Amino acid sequence: MAASEFSRLIAAAADTIAAHADELTALDQAIGDGDHGLNMKRGFEAVRAESDGIAAKPLPDALKAVGTKLVMTVGGASGPLFGTLFMALGKELPGTPDRATLTAALSKAIEAVGARGKSQPGQKTMLDVLQPVYEALAQGKTATEIADAADHAADATVPMKALRGRASFLGERSIGHMDAGARSTALLVRAVAEAIEGS
Ligand code: ADP
Ligand code: MG
């Protein structure tokens, strides 16, 4: 991937997080502590600030650098988890990925996030978006279909009961609200899918 293209992906991700920071905060206020919007914005703006240097690296190293930066800057429970996601993608992906290698890498990255969070899909977290995105990729869906699947999956966290993260402290009262990390993951998936589609 060309440096300019990776820079565009970073900009697209940071833009969508910034544009939706208040919404992410509101979601996290309902069943968490209300810091998710700010956490994610701080992290992706830190990545954006180093975009030139990061994008100049080969893709695997660039992804690892994004992950490391997110771990250092996002904070909360989600920082290490998003960091793990990007670091694992960097570890697994070849320099020039295709759908098959991306699908395999995402599967490994989902495992890594689950290991880090002691979590799995079905517990009302970001994994409830990542897993359907992996499935849509594996099924050969288009970028738009994958982005739609991510949105649908985030919506589908509304009736779920949280079993991991801060929202799980609320038990049954976590039902009826969208998981903030599921929403931010869906935003990132759409931004990246549309940026790749447009190139
Ligand atoms: P904190 O919960 O520490 O305030 P954030 O608000 O930034 O951190 O992130 C909360 C999000 O992190 C949740 O909405 C959820 O999607 C995700 N999350 C929290 N714990 C886990 C976990 N153990 N496994 C997977 N995702 C998790
Ligand atoms: Mg929070």
mmCIF file of N, CA and C and ligand atoms in Angstrom, residues 28 33-36 39 166, ligand 2:
data_model
loop_
_atom_site.group_PDB
_atom_site.id
_atom_site.type_symbol
_atom_site.label_atom_id
_atom_site.label_comp_id
_atom_site.label_asym_id
_atom_site.label_seq_id
_atom_site.Cartn_x
_atom_site.Cartn_y
_atom_site.Cartn_z
ATOM 1 N N ASP A 28 -21.521 5.941 25.867
ATOM 2 C CA ASP A 28 -20.764 5.464 27.029
ATOM 3 C C ASP A 28 -21.313 6.058 28.323
ATOM 4 N N ASP A 33 -18.847 5.100 31.644
ATOM 5 C CA ASP A 33 -18.407 6.294 32.375
ATOM 6 C C ASP A 33 -18.274 7.526 31.490
ATOM 7 N N GLY A 34 -18.696 7.388 30.224
ATOM 8 C CA GLY A 34 -18.771 8.573 29.372
ATOM 9 C C GLY A 34 -17.455 9.084 28.811
ATOM 10 N N ASP A 35 -16.427 8.236 28.792
ATOM 11 C CA ASP A 35 -15.137 8.722 28.284
ATOM 12 C C ASP A 35 -14.778 8.182 26.894
ATOM 13 N N HIS A 36 -15.611 7.342 26.327
ATOM 14 C CA HIS A 36 -15.197 6.649 25.098
ATOM 15 C C HIS A 36 -14.964 7.591 23.921
ATOM 16 N N ASN A 39 -11.701 9.401 24.651
ATOM 17 C CA ASN A 39 -10.596 8.426 24.566
ATOM 18 C C ASN A 39 -10.212 8.167 23.112
ATOM 19 N N ARG A 166 -17.117 -2.192 31.650
ATOM 20 C CA ARG A 166 -17.841 -1.423 32.658
ATOM 21 C C ARG A 166 -19.354 -1.630 32.606
HETATM 22 MG MG MG B 2 -15.756 4.435 29.204
#
